[in-house]
């Protein structure tokens, strides 16, 4: 089966950030052609007066917590953590599945085609990935036995999940909750696990001042410094948050080619008290992508919101509206994330996976537009209403112009 998406404006996100006008041929699950010609094909999608972008890649979520939306607001961080832990300990398989399905549909409707998840019970979340057709990078969270609510050994649970057979759009990963609940032994075991099965690792890192300062008191070094010293950091790691890090730690992340997932809205909503040093990360060649975090700490899994707030927050913090530009933010939401995951996604290029989003920018909120301002309008003006069609792995999984997918009925479901 081949599909020609014809006559669209293509935001390629390639190395030269070309914006082209023409056609995209999808064969199977890959992009086979990008250009002016119209190769032979089986089906057509008319994209005239439409914008085609690589699907957004959300590099930090806890999608199984989507049912926590509105339950964790207006409380201080210590109370937030206590309440989250209590809710987590009471979860049912049905609740995790329904929450995951809810969150994934929210992401699809806002143009996200891939996400990185950090949670336990990824085997349940995987079923929701298969149901929706999204691309899920699922990292089974590990931590020391004394802190876990999981049954059995978390690292063994992660290994069992990684080893099993997975649907085509599920990519297993190893996860670590964070340095505040993980000993060096846990880090060593996860590193060995990742190397054994050649998988990526996702973790929280230096999210709050308390996390960092408590660690300094007991270890006389900062978390990033410590993880570098014990040989854990590498280009396999995607570290979420990295708010409370120094220039020396940034250089360590750069040395080991460790990627960072910036979660600006979650950090602000939880009042972490700091803003990730993104300009310094970029100037030291650290690969930065964007994540929403969970519906508990963000309330939305909307990458349009994340892009806009990320740009505004850092530019306001540095008193200069050009500190991080729109194109850099767009890169973080697409190509940078693909590079962090070592996956052929996030760029519209021959040979890459066909994870594409068609936007209708002929709406009041995004007009006027042309090639010179289209990326700016996507970052600062667009919202889920502009999302017309979503393709993952060469298949249309949501389209406002057809009955490709029936809208799920969520009102009566149990989310806990």
C-alpha atoms as a printed R data frame, in Angstrom:
    type eleno elety resid chain resno       x      y      z
1   ATOM     1    CA   UNK     A     1   0.000  0.000  0.000
2   ATOM     2    CA   UNK     A     2   1.355  3.413 -0.985
3   ATOM     3    CA   UNK     A     3  -0.132  6.801 -0.161
4   ATOM     4    CA   UNK     A     4   0.652 10.087 -1.900
5   ATOM     5    CA   UNK     A     5   0.136 13.170  0.243
6   ATOM     6    CA   UNK     A     6  -0.055 15.739 -2.508
7   ATOM     7    CA   UNK     A     7   0.243 19.485 -2.996
8   ATOM     8    CA   UNK     A     8   1.142 20.390  0.583
9   ATOM     9    CA   UNK     A     9   3.614 22.737  2.222
10  ATOM    10    CA   UNK     A    10   6.195 20.489  3.875
11  ATOM    11    CA   UNK     A    11   8.069 21.568  7.010
12  ATOM    12    CA   UNK     A    12  10.842 19.023  6.525
13  ATOM    13    CA   UNK     A    13  12.870 19.685  9.692
14  ATOM    14    CA   UNK     A    14  15.830 18.381  7.700
15  ATOM    15    CA   UNK     A    15  19.405 19.538  8.268
16  ATOM    16    CA   UNK     A    16  18.825 22.779  6.352
17  ATOM    17    CA   UNK     A    17  15.237 23.214  7.640
18  ATOM    18    CA   UNK     A    18  13.845 23.324  4.102
19  ATOM    19    CA   UNK     A    19  10.218 24.255  3.566
20  ATOM    20    CA   UNK     A    20   9.075 22.727  0.291
21  ATOM    21    CA   UNK     A    21   5.882 22.652 -1.738
22  ATOM    22    CA   UNK     A    22   4.948 19.332 -3.254
23  ATOM    23    CA   UNK     A    23   4.302 15.717 -2.447
24  ATOM    24    CA   UNK     A    24   5.221 12.978  0.005
25  ATOM    25    CA   UNK     A    25   5.029  9.320 -0.996
26  ATOM    26    CA   UNK     A    26   4.531  6.853  1.838
27  ATOM    27    CA   UNK     A    27   5.212  3.195  1.101
28  ATOM    28    CA   UNK     A    28   4.426  0.805  3.896
29  ATOM    29    CA   UNK     A    29   5.564  2.501  7.090
30  ATOM    30    CA   UNK     A    30   8.264  4.727  5.556
31  ATOM    31    CA   UNK     A    31   8.639  7.927  3.590
32  ATOM    32    CA   UNK     A    32   9.722  6.914  0.082
33  ATOM    33    CA   UNK     A    33   9.812 10.277 -1.684
34  ATOM    34    CA   UNK     A    34   9.639 14.018 -0.968
35  ATOM    35    CA   UNK     A    35   9.498 16.421 -3.898
36  ATOM    36    CA   UNK     A    36   7.584 17.894 -6.825
37  ATOM    37    CA   UNK     A    37   6.963 14.692 -8.785
38  ATOM    38    CA   UNK     A    38   3.962 12.407 -8.368
39  ATOM    39    CA   UNK     A    39   5.217  8.810 -8.217
40  ATOM    40    CA   UNK     A    40   2.870  5.895 -8.763
41  ATOM    41    CA   UNK     A    41   0.681  5.266 -5.744
42  ATOM    42    CA   UNK     A    42  -2.413  3.442 -4.516
43  ATOM    43    CA   UNK     A    43  -4.169  6.178 -2.550
44  ATOM    44    CA   UNK     A    44  -4.080  9.963 -2.329
45  ATOM    45    CA   UNK     A    45  -4.518 12.510  0.419
46  ATOM    46    CA   UNK     A    46  -5.111 16.024 -0.846
47  ATOM    47    CA   UNK     A    47  -3.007 18.425  1.228
48  ATOM    48    CA   UNK     A    48  -3.593 21.541 -0.864
49  ATOM    49    CA   UNK     A    49  -3.499 24.627  1.366
50  ATOM    50    CA   UNK     A    50  -2.336 22.400  4.207
51  ATOM    51    CA   UNK     A    51   0.918 22.158  6.178
52  ATOM    52    CA   UNK     A    52   2.666 18.821  6.714
53  ATOM    53    CA   UNK     A    53   5.006 18.493  9.674
54  ATOM    54    CA   UNK     A    54   6.817 15.627 11.386
55  ATOM    55    CA   UNK     A    55   4.637 14.422 14.242
56  ATOM    56    CA   UNK     A    56   5.518 15.906 17.609
57  ATOM    57    CA   UNK     A    57   7.549 13.689 19.959
58  ATOM    58    CA   UNK     A    58   6.814 14.132 23.655
59  ATOM    59    CA   UNK     A    59   9.977 12.974 25.440
60  ATOM    60    CA   UNK     A    60   8.659 12.814 28.993
61  ATOM    61    CA   UNK     A    61   5.266 11.555 30.086
62  ATOM    62    CA   UNK     A    62   3.585  9.346 32.628
63  ATOM    63    CA   UNK     A    63   0.576  8.636 30.450
64  ATOM    64    CA   UNK     A    64  -0.909  6.145 32.895
65  ATOM    65    CA   UNK     A    65  -1.465  9.096 35.258
66  ATOM    66    CA   UNK     A    66  -3.821 10.932 32.881
67  ATOM    67    CA   UNK     A    67  -6.698 10.100 35.216
68  ATOM    68    CA   UNK     A    68  -5.002 12.199 37.928
69  ATOM    69    CA   UNK     A    69  -5.900 15.397 36.078
70  ATOM    70    CA   UNK     A    70  -7.271 17.960 38.522
71  ATOM    71    CA   UNK     A    71  -6.522 15.839 41.592
72  ATOM    72    CA   UNK     A    72  -3.115 17.305 42.413
73  ATOM    73    CA   UNK     A    73  -3.556 21.048 41.959
74  ATOM    74    CA   UNK     A    74  -3.060 23.933 44.384
75  ATOM    75    CA   UNK     A    75  -0.823 22.018 46.781
76  ATOM    76    CA   UNK     A    76   2.850 22.339 47.706
77  ATOM    77    CA   UNK     A    77   5.368 19.904 46.234
78  ATOM    78    CA   UNK     A    78   5.746 17.731 49.344
79  ATOM    79    CA   UNK     A    79   1.977 17.242 49.509
80  ATOM    80    CA   UNK     A    80   1.873 16.641 45.742
81  ATOM    81    CA   UNK     A    81   4.436 13.844 46.070
82  ATOM    82    CA   UNK     A    82   2.684 12.253 49.047
83  ATOM    83    CA   UNK     A    83  -0.701 12.324 47.323
84  ATOM    84    CA   UNK     A    84   0.761 10.998 44.057
85  ATOM    85    CA   UNK     A    85   2.402  8.103 45.906
86  ATOM    86    CA   UNK     A    86  -0.887  7.264 47.641
87  ATOM    87    CA   UNK     A    87  -2.813  7.341 44.355
88  ATOM    88    CA   UNK     A    88  -0.152  5.213 42.654
89  ATOM    89    CA   UNK     A    89  -0.381  2.576 45.383
90  ATOM    90    CA   UNK     A    90  -4.125  2.210 44.777
91  ATOM    91    CA   UNK     A    91  -4.033  1.776 40.999
92  ATOM    92    CA   UNK     A    92  -5.894 -0.986 39.176
93  ATOM    93    CA   UNK     A    93  -4.974 -2.440 35.788
94  ATOM    94    CA   UNK     A    94  -8.248 -1.129 34.398
95  ATOM    95    CA   UNK     A    95  -7.515  2.359 35.686
96  ATOM    96    CA   UNK     A    96  -3.998  2.433 34.259
97  ATOM    97    CA   UNK     A    97  -5.262  1.240 30.863
98  ATOM    98    CA   UNK     A    98  -8.117  3.747 30.724
99  ATOM    99    CA   UNK     A    99  -5.875  6.596 31.858
100 ATOM   100    CA   UNK     A   100  -3.327  5.671 29.218
101 ATOM   101    CA   UNK     A   101  -5.982  5.544 26.507
102 ATOM   102    CA   UNK     A   102  -7.278  8.942 27.589
103 ATOM   103    CA   UNK     A   103  -3.827 10.523 27.513
104 ATOM   104    CA   UNK     A   104  -2.881  9.008 24.173
105 ATOM   105    CA   UNK     A   105  -6.033 10.290 22.522
106 ATOM   106    CA   UNK     A   106  -5.309 13.747 23.911
107 ATOM   107    CA   UNK     A   107  -1.813 13.573 22.435
108 ATOM   108    CA   UNK     A   108  -3.032 12.351 19.042
109 ATOM   109    CA   UNK     A   109  -5.561 15.176 18.838
110 ATOM   110    CA   UNK     A   110  -2.768 17.687 19.456
111 ATOM   111    CA   UNK     A   111  -0.418 16.304 16.817
112 ATOM   112    CA   UNK     A   112   1.815 14.036 18.891
113 ATOM   113    CA   UNK     A   113   2.762 10.796 17.173
114 ATOM   114    CA   UNK     A   114   5.403  9.452 19.605
115 ATOM   115    CA   UNK     A   115   5.946  9.699 23.340
116 ATOM   116    CA   UNK     A   116   8.430  8.547 25.960
117 ATOM   117    CA   UNK     A   117   6.788  7.117 29.052
118 ATOM   118    CA   UNK     A   118   8.252  6.468 32.501
119 ATOM   119    CA   UNK     A   119   6.081  4.305 34.728
120 ATOM   120    CA   UNK     A   120   5.611  0.805 36.045
121 ATOM   121    CA   UNK     A   121   3.038 -1.516 34.433
122 ATOM   122    CA   UNK     A   122   4.233 -0.609 30.948
123 ATOM   123    CA   UNK     A   123   2.794 -3.937 29.809
124 ATOM   124    CA   UNK     A   124  -0.671 -2.470 30.426
125 ATOM   125    CA   UNK     A   125   0.235  0.855 28.802
126 ATOM   126    CA   UNK     A   126   1.505 -1.087 25.797
127 ATOM   127    CA   UNK     A   127  -2.024 -2.373 25.166
128 ATOM   128    CA   UNK     A   128  -3.275  1.203 24.894
129 ATOM   129    CA   UNK     A   129  -0.439  2.029 22.480
130 ATOM   130    CA   UNK     A   130  -1.515 -0.875 20.285
131 ATOM   131    CA   UNK     A   131  -5.151  0.242 20.480
132 ATOM   132    CA   UNK     A   132  -4.443  3.843 19.432
133 ATOM   133    CA   UNK     A   133  -1.669  3.174 16.912
134 ATOM   134    CA   UNK     A   134   0.723  5.679 18.492
135 ATOM   135    CA   UNK     A   135   4.478  5.118 18.745
136 ATOM   136    CA   UNK     A   136   5.360  4.506 22.377
137 ATOM   137    CA   UNK     A   137   8.846  4.434 23.877
138 ATOM   138    CA   UNK     A   138   7.988  2.731 27.155
139 ATOM   139    CA   UNK     A   139  10.509  2.872 29.993
140 ATOM   140    CA   UNK     A   140   9.737  0.583 32.923
141 ATOM   141    CA   UNK     A   141  10.575  2.580 36.061
142 ATOM   142    CA   UNK     A   142  13.044  1.070 38.515
143 ATOM   143    CA   UNK     A   143  14.046  2.151 42.001
144 ATOM   144    CA   UNK     A   144  15.347  0.594 45.193
145 ATOM   145    CA   UNK     A   145  13.199 -2.164 46.669
146 ATOM   146    CA   UNK     A   146  12.528 -0.249 49.882
147 ATOM   147    CA   UNK     A   147  10.771  2.574 48.003
148 ATOM   148    CA   UNK     A   148   8.750  0.684 45.425
149 ATOM   149    CA   UNK     A   149   5.063 -0.239 45.295
150 ATOM   150    CA   UNK     A   150   5.834 -2.786 42.544
151 ATOM   151    CA   UNK     A   151   5.576 -6.479 43.212
152 ATOM   152    CA   UNK     A   152   8.930 -8.186 42.918
153 ATOM   153    CA   UNK     A   153  12.256 -6.702 41.862
154 ATOM   154    CA   UNK     A   154  11.766 -3.546 39.721
155 ATOM   155    CA   UNK     A   155  14.875 -4.222 37.592
156 ATOM   156    CA   UNK     A   156  13.752 -7.786 36.971
157 ATOM   157    CA   UNK     A   157  10.304 -6.452 36.073
158 ATOM   158    CA   UNK     A   158  11.922 -4.058 33.608
159 ATOM   159    CA   UNK     A   159  13.982 -6.864 32.084
160 ATOM   160    CA   UNK     A   160  10.933 -9.086 31.714
161 ATOM   161    CA   UNK     A   161   9.129 -6.259 29.909
162 ATOM   162    CA   UNK     A   162  12.062 -5.514 27.614
163 ATOM   163    CA   UNK     A   163  12.502 -9.180 26.680
164 ATOM   164    CA   UNK     A   164   8.897 -9.841 25.696
165 ATOM   165    CA   UNK     A   165   7.565 -9.481 22.154
166 ATOM   166    CA   UNK     A   166   6.119 -6.050 21.414
167 ATOM   167    CA   UNK     A   167   3.773 -4.574 18.799
168 ATOM   168    CA   UNK     A   168   5.514 -2.747 15.962
169 ATOM   169    CA   UNK     A   169   5.072  0.755 17.365
170 ATOM   170    CA   UNK     A   170   6.215 -0.093 20.897
171 ATOM   171    CA   UNK     A   171   9.898  0.370 21.724
172 ATOM   172    CA   UNK     A   172  10.837 -0.848 25.228
173 ATOM   173    CA   UNK     A   173  13.257  1.137 27.374
174 ATOM   174    CA   UNK     A   174  14.706  0.937 30.855
175 ATOM   175    CA   UNK     A   175  13.735  3.584 33.377
176 ATOM   176    CA   UNK     A   176  14.982  4.966 36.689
177 ATOM   177    CA   UNK     A   177  12.694  7.002 38.912
178 ATOM   178    CA   UNK     A   178  15.453  9.263 40.234
179 ATOM   179    CA   UNK     A   179  18.528  9.600 42.356
180 ATOM   180    CA   UNK     A   180  16.463 10.204 45.502
181 ATOM   181    CA   UNK     A   181  15.153  6.599 45.445
182 ATOM   182    CA   UNK     A   182  17.927  4.812 43.550
183 ATOM   183    CA   UNK     A   183  21.240  3.631 44.932
184 ATOM   184    CA   UNK     A   184  24.368  3.260 42.818
185 ATOM   185    CA   UNK     A   185  23.580 -0.445 42.621
186 ATOM   186    CA   UNK     A   186  20.286  0.317 40.871
187 ATOM   187    CA   UNK     A   187  22.048  2.584 38.379
188 ATOM   188    CA   UNK     A   188  24.667 -0.098 37.691
189 ATOM   189    CA   UNK     A   189  22.004 -2.758 37.162
190 ATOM   190    CA   UNK     A   190  19.996 -0.582 34.782
191 ATOM   191    CA   UNK     A   191  23.098  0.359 32.821
192 ATOM   192    CA   UNK     A   192  23.968 -3.338 32.461
193 ATOM   193    CA   UNK     A   193  20.384 -4.095 31.435
194 ATOM   194    CA   UNK     A   194  20.382 -1.354 28.781
195 ATOM   195    CA   UNK     A   195  23.676 -2.532 27.320
196 ATOM   196    CA   UNK     A   196  22.598 -6.169 27.345
197 ATOM   197    CA   UNK     A   197  19.422 -5.488 25.344
198 ATOM   198    CA   UNK     A   198  20.619 -2.366 23.489
199 ATOM   199    CA   UNK     A   199  17.812 -0.135 24.761
200 ATOM   200    CA   UNK     A   200  17.592  3.508 25.794
201 ATOM   201    CA   UNK     A   201  17.240  4.714 29.387
202 ATOM   202    CA   UNK     A   202  14.892  7.402 30.682
203 ATOM   203    CA   UNK     A   203  15.111  9.036 34.109
204 ATOM   204    CA   UNK     A   204  14.275 12.089 36.178
205 ATOM   205    CA   UNK     A   205  17.338 14.164 37.035
206 ATOM   206    CA   UNK     A   206  17.891 17.309 39.118
207 ATOM   207    CA   UNK     A   207  14.248 18.356 38.979
208 ATOM   208    CA   UNK     A   208  14.086 20.194 42.310
209 ATOM   209    CA   UNK     A   209  16.423 22.096 44.562
210 ATOM   210    CA   UNK     A   210  15.614 19.761 47.475
211 ATOM   211    CA   UNK     A   211  16.534 16.692 45.406
212 ATOM   212    CA   UNK     A   212  19.919 18.206 44.548
213 ATOM   213    CA   UNK     A   213  20.770 19.689 47.935
214 ATOM   214    CA   UNK     A   214  19.761 16.571 49.865
215 ATOM   215    CA   UNK     A   215  22.072 14.563 47.624
216 ATOM   216    CA   UNK     A   216  24.934 17.008 48.082
217 ATOM   217    CA   UNK     A   217  24.592 16.700 51.865
218 ATOM   218    CA   UNK     A   218  25.011 12.919 51.767
219 ATOM   219    CA   UNK     A   219  27.469 12.549 48.848
220 ATOM   220    CA   UNK     A   220  29.351 15.859 48.740
221 ATOM   221    CA   UNK     A   221  28.745 16.101 44.992
222 ATOM   222    CA   UNK     A   222  25.845 17.003 42.750
223 ATOM   223    CA   UNK     A   223  23.689 14.361 41.006
224 ATOM   224    CA   UNK     A   224  25.030 14.860 37.474
225 ATOM   225    CA   UNK     A   225  28.586 14.903 38.768
226 ATOM   226    CA   UNK     A   226  27.958 11.657 40.624
227 ATOM   227    CA   UNK     A   227  26.311  9.859 37.714
228 ATOM   228    CA   UNK     A   228  29.207 10.865 35.493
229 ATOM   229    CA   UNK     A   229  31.726  9.661 38.054
230 ATOM   230    CA   UNK     A   230  30.117  6.199 38.414
231 ATOM   231    CA   UNK     A   231  29.996  5.723 34.638
232 ATOM   232    CA   UNK     A   232  26.230  5.824 34.245
233 ATOM   233    CA   UNK     A   233  25.841  8.745 31.835
234 ATOM   234    CA   UNK     A   234  25.970  8.030 28.107
235 ATOM   235    CA   UNK     A   235  24.205  8.771 24.841
236 ATOM   236    CA   UNK     A   236  21.627  6.133 25.839
237 ATOM   237    CA   UNK     A   237  20.227  8.444 28.503
238 ATOM   238    CA   UNK     A   238  17.344 10.901 28.161
239 ATOM   239    CA   UNK     A   239  17.228 12.881 31.405
240 ATOM   240    CA   UNK     A   240  13.997 14.722 32.204
241 ATOM   241    CA   UNK     A   241  14.013 18.172 33.807
242 ATOM   242    CA   UNK     A   242  17.671 19.091 34.616
243 ATOM   243    CA   UNK     A   243  16.492 22.336 36.204
244 ATOM   244    CA   UNK     A   244  18.983 22.574 39.051
245 ATOM   245    CA   UNK     A   245  22.274 21.946 37.251
246 ATOM   246    CA   UNK     A   246  25.496 23.946 37.104
247 ATOM   247    CA   UNK     A   247  27.670 24.846 34.146
248 ATOM   248    CA   UNK     A   248  30.080 22.100 35.178
249 ATOM   249    CA   UNK     A   249  27.227 19.575 35.121
250 ATOM   250    CA   UNK     A   250  26.146 20.842 31.696
251 ATOM   251    CA   UNK     A   251  29.666 20.151 30.435
252 ATOM   252    CA   UNK     A   252  29.468 16.650 31.910
253 ATOM   253    CA   UNK     A   253  26.162 16.002 30.099
254 ATOM   254    CA   UNK     A   254  27.775 17.261 26.899
255 ATOM   255    CA   UNK     A   255  30.841 15.074 27.398
256 ATOM   256    CA   UNK     A   256  28.717 11.940 27.654
257 ATOM   257    CA   UNK     A   257  26.237 13.065 24.934
258 ATOM   258    CA   UNK     A   258  23.340 12.690 27.347
259 ATOM   259    CA   UNK     A   259  20.095 14.253 26.079
260 ATOM   260    CA   UNK     A   260  17.762 16.430 28.151
261 ATOM   261    CA   UNK     A   261  13.960 16.573 28.078
262 ATOM   262    CA   UNK     A   262  12.841 20.087 29.007
263 ATOM   263    CA   UNK     A   263   9.495 20.173 30.865
264 ATOM   264    CA   UNK     A   264   8.851 23.885 31.298
265 ATOM   265    CA   UNK     A   265   5.136 23.841 32.151
266 ATOM   266    CA   UNK     A   266   5.400 21.038 34.701
267 ATOM   267    CA   UNK     A   267   8.380 22.676 36.395
268 ATOM   268    CA   UNK     A   268   6.503 25.975 36.634
269 ATOM   269    CA   UNK     A   269   3.242 24.419 37.811
270 ATOM   270    CA   UNK     A   270   5.033 22.477 40.549
271 ATOM   271    CA   UNK     A   271   6.914 25.660 41.467
272 ATOM   272    CA   UNK     A   272  10.292 23.959 41.250
273 ATOM   273    CA   UNK     A   273  11.787 27.401 41.775
274 ATOM   274    CA   UNK     A   274  14.076 27.377 38.783
275 ATOM   275    CA   UNK     A   275  14.150 27.319 35.007
276 ATOM   276    CA   UNK     A   276  16.276 24.817 33.134
277 ATOM   277    CA   UNK     A   277  19.459 26.498 31.810
278 ATOM   278    CA   UNK     A   278  18.515 25.813 28.208
279 ATOM   279    CA   UNK     A   279  20.732 28.464 26.535
280 ATOM   280    CA   UNK     A   280  23.772 27.003 28.276
281 ATOM   281    CA   UNK     A   281  22.735 23.461 27.380
282 ATOM   282    CA   UNK     A   282  22.419 24.463 23.727
283 ATOM   283    CA   UNK     A   283  25.687 26.392 23.652
284 ATOM   284    CA   UNK     A   284  27.432 23.310 25.036
285 ATOM   285    CA   UNK     A   285  25.908 21.064 22.365
286 ATOM   286    CA   UNK     A   286  23.559 19.171 24.676
287 ATOM   287    CA   UNK     A   287  20.606 17.818 22.715
288 ATOM   288    CA   UNK     A   288  17.374 19.279 24.161
289 ATOM   289    CA   UNK     A   289  13.841 18.042 23.432
290 ATOM   290    CA   UNK     A   290  10.447 18.826 24.989
291 ATOM   291    CA   UNK     A   291   8.226 16.881 27.370
292 ATOM   292    CA   UNK     A   292   4.907 17.634 29.014
293 ATOM   293    CA   UNK     A   293   5.315 15.421 32.078
294 ATOM   294    CA   UNK     A   294   2.080 13.941 33.433
295 ATOM   295    CA   UNK     A   295  -1.483 15.221 33.607
296 ATOM   296    CA   UNK     A   296  -0.921 15.407 37.344
297 ATOM   297    CA   UNK     A   297   1.788 18.045 37.106
298 ATOM   298    CA   UNK     A   298   0.836 19.705 33.816
299 ATOM   299    CA   UNK     A   299  -2.858 18.892 33.323
300 ATOM   300    CA   UNK     A   300  -2.287 18.859 29.556
301 ATOM   301    CA   UNK     A   301  -0.345 16.625 27.188
302 ATOM   302    CA   UNK     A   302  -0.423 19.337 24.543
303 ATOM   303    CA   UNK     A   303   2.829 19.985 22.695
304 ATOM   304    CA   UNK     A   304   1.508 23.238 21.193
305 ATOM   305    CA   UNK     A   305   1.172 24.615 24.722
306 ATOM   306    CA   UNK     A   306   4.566 23.205 25.658
307 ATOM   307    CA   UNK     A   307   6.306 24.866 22.706
308 ATOM   308    CA   UNK     A   308   4.764 28.272 23.319
309 ATOM   309    CA   UNK     A   309   5.321 28.327 27.065
310 ATOM   310    CA   UNK     A   310   8.862 26.980 26.773
311 ATOM   311    CA   UNK     A   311   9.877 29.780 24.412
312 ATOM   312    CA   UNK     A   312   8.154 32.512 26.398
313 ATOM   313    CA   UNK     A   313   9.398 31.358 29.789
314 ATOM   314    CA   UNK     A   314  13.079 31.150 28.899
315 ATOM   315    CA   UNK     A   315  13.081 34.374 26.910
316 ATOM   316    CA   UNK     A   316  11.355 36.233 29.719
317 ATOM   317    CA   UNK     A   317  13.745 34.759 32.273
318 ATOM   318    CA   UNK     A   318  16.736 35.982 30.258
319 ATOM   319    CA   UNK     A   319  15.157 39.360 29.417
320 ATOM   320    CA   UNK     A   320  15.582 38.832 25.693
321 ATOM   321    CA   UNK     A   321  12.941 37.620 23.218
322 ATOM   322    CA   UNK     A   322  15.533 36.014 20.958
323 ATOM   323    CA   UNK     A   323  17.247 33.831 23.567
324 ATOM   324    CA   UNK     A   324  15.645 30.716 22.086
325 ATOM   325    CA   UNK     A   325  14.008 31.147 18.702
326 ATOM   326    CA   UNK     A   326  10.885 29.526 17.241
327 ATOM   327    CA   UNK     A   327  12.871 27.255 14.924
328 ATOM   328    CA   UNK     A   328  14.876 25.927 17.850
329 ATOM   329    CA   UNK     A   329  11.662 25.160 19.737
330 ATOM   330    CA   UNK     A   330  10.219 23.389 16.682
331 ATOM   331    CA   UNK     A   331  13.438 21.376 16.454
332 ATOM   332    CA   UNK     A   332  13.078 20.323 20.093
333 ATOM   333    CA   UNK     A   333   9.549 19.064 19.471
334 ATOM   334    CA   UNK     A   334  10.564 17.015 16.425
335 ATOM   335    CA   UNK     A   335  14.078 16.339 15.108
336 ATOM   336    CA   UNK     A   336  15.953 16.729 18.414
337 ATOM   337    CA   UNK     A   337  13.654 14.193 20.038
338 ATOM   338    CA   UNK     A   338  14.202 11.724 17.224
339 ATOM   339    CA   UNK     A   339  17.961 12.114 17.616
340 ATOM   340    CA   UNK     A   340  17.712 11.642 21.382
341 ATOM   341    CA   UNK     A   341  15.854  8.383 20.792
342 ATOM   342    CA   UNK     A   342  18.208  7.296 17.984
343 ATOM   343    CA   UNK     A   343  15.117  6.710 15.903
344 ATOM   344    CA   UNK     A   344  14.326  7.720 12.284
345 ATOM   345    CA   UNK     A   345  11.477 10.019 13.285
346 ATOM   346    CA   UNK     A   346  11.090 13.771 13.658
347 ATOM   347    CA   UNK     A   347  12.247 14.629 10.122
348 ATOM   348    CA   UNK     A   348  10.426 14.370  6.790
349 ATOM   349    CA   UNK     A   349  13.102 12.586  4.796
350 ATOM   350    CA   UNK     A   350  13.257  9.582  2.499
351 ATOM   351    CA   UNK     A   351  13.806  6.419  4.518
352 ATOM   352    CA   UNK     A   352  12.386  7.870  7.738
353 ATOM   353    CA   UNK     A   353   9.298  6.437  9.395
354 ATOM   354    CA   UNK     A   354   6.054  7.955  8.155
355 ATOM   355    CA   UNK     A   355   4.942  9.739 11.344
356 ATOM   356    CA   UNK     A   356   3.284 12.843  9.909
357 ATOM   357    CA   UNK     A   357   0.731 15.470 10.879
358 ATOM   358    CA   UNK     A   358  -1.347 17.540  8.475
359 ATOM   359    CA   UNK     A   359  -2.276 20.969  9.819
360 ATOM   360    CA   UNK     A   360  -5.016 23.274  8.597
361 ATOM   361    CA   UNK     A   361  -3.549 26.714  9.242
362 ATOM   362    CA   UNK     A   362  -6.427 28.460  7.455
363 ATOM   363    CA   UNK     A   363  -8.002 29.226 10.812
364 ATOM   364    CA   UNK     A   364  -8.480 32.549 12.556
365 ATOM   365    CA   UNK     A   365  -5.781 31.710 15.099
366 ATOM   366    CA   UNK     A   366  -3.006 30.982 12.566
367 ATOM   367    CA   UNK     A   367  -3.661 33.388  9.685
368 ATOM   368    CA   UNK     A   368  -2.008 35.062  7.928
369 ATOM   369    CA   UNK     A   369   0.893 32.738  7.193
370 ATOM   370    CA   UNK     A   370   3.532 32.103  4.549
371 ATOM   371    CA   UNK     A   371   6.878 30.338  4.361
372 ATOM   372    CA   UNK     A   372   8.593 33.089  6.316
373 ATOM   373    CA   UNK     A   373   6.371 32.918  9.400
374 ATOM   374    CA   UNK     A   374   4.813 29.459  9.328
375 ATOM   375    CA   UNK     A   375   7.133 27.958 11.959
376 ATOM   376    CA   UNK     A   376   6.524 30.972 14.215
377 ATOM   377    CA   UNK     A   377   2.773 30.490 13.850
378 ATOM   378    CA   UNK     A   378   3.007 26.776 14.651
379 ATOM   379    CA   UNK     A   379   4.993 27.518 17.818
380 ATOM   380    CA   UNK     A   380   3.098 30.573 19.061
381 ATOM   381    CA   UNK     A   381  -0.400 30.437 17.556
382 ATOM   382    CA   UNK     A   382  -1.465 26.909 16.625
383 ATOM   383    CA   UNK     A   383  -3.493 24.579 18.820
384 ATOM   384    CA   UNK     A   384  -5.161 21.148 18.497
385 ATOM   385    CA   UNK     A   385  -7.958 22.683 16.413
386 ATOM   386    CA   UNK     A   386  -5.412 23.029 13.588
387 ATOM   387    CA   UNK     A   387  -4.665 19.285 13.550
388 ATOM   388    CA   UNK     A   388  -6.477 17.733 10.599
389 ATOM   389    CA   UNK     A   389  -4.873 14.292 10.174
390 ATOM   390    CA   UNK     A   390  -2.358 12.212 12.093
391 ATOM   391    CA   UNK     A   391  -0.321  9.399 10.526
392 ATOM   392    CA   UNK     A   392   1.852  6.969 12.478
393 ATOM   393    CA   UNK     A   393   3.910  4.238 10.868
394 ATOM   394    CA   UNK     A   394   2.256  4.940  7.517
395 ATOM   395    CA   UNK     A   395  -1.313  4.624  8.836
396 ATOM   396    CA   UNK     A   396  -3.830  7.412  9.381
397 ATOM   397    CA   UNK     A   397  -4.833  7.032 13.030
398 ATOM   398    CA   UNK     A   398  -6.977 10.157 13.284
399 ATOM   399    CA   UNK     A   399  -8.603 12.358 10.676
400 ATOM   400    CA   UNK     A   400 -11.183 15.076 11.099
401 ATOM   401    CA   UNK     A   401 -12.241 14.527  7.505
402 ATOM   402    CA   UNK     A   402 -13.198 10.852  7.817
403 ATOM   403    CA   UNK     A   403 -14.392  8.178 10.178
404 ATOM   404    CA   UNK     A   404 -10.940  6.588 10.323
405 ATOM   405    CA   UNK     A   405 -11.141  6.286 14.087
406 ATOM   406    CA   UNK     A   406 -14.277  6.379 16.205
407 ATOM   407    CA   UNK     A   407 -13.992  8.814 19.061
408 ATOM   408    CA   UNK     A   408 -13.676  6.810 22.292
409 ATOM   409    CA   UNK     A   409 -16.319  7.339 24.959
410 ATOM   410    CA   UNK     A   410 -14.483  8.127 28.167
411 ATOM   411    CA   UNK     A   411 -17.083  9.644 30.492
412 ATOM   412    CA   UNK     A   412 -17.959  6.505 32.419
413 ATOM   413    CA   UNK     A   413 -14.503  4.902 32.672
414 ATOM   414    CA   UNK     A   414 -12.560  4.199 35.847
415 ATOM   415    CA   UNK     A   415  -9.161  5.914 35.823
416 ATOM   416    CA   UNK     A   416  -7.775  4.766 39.174
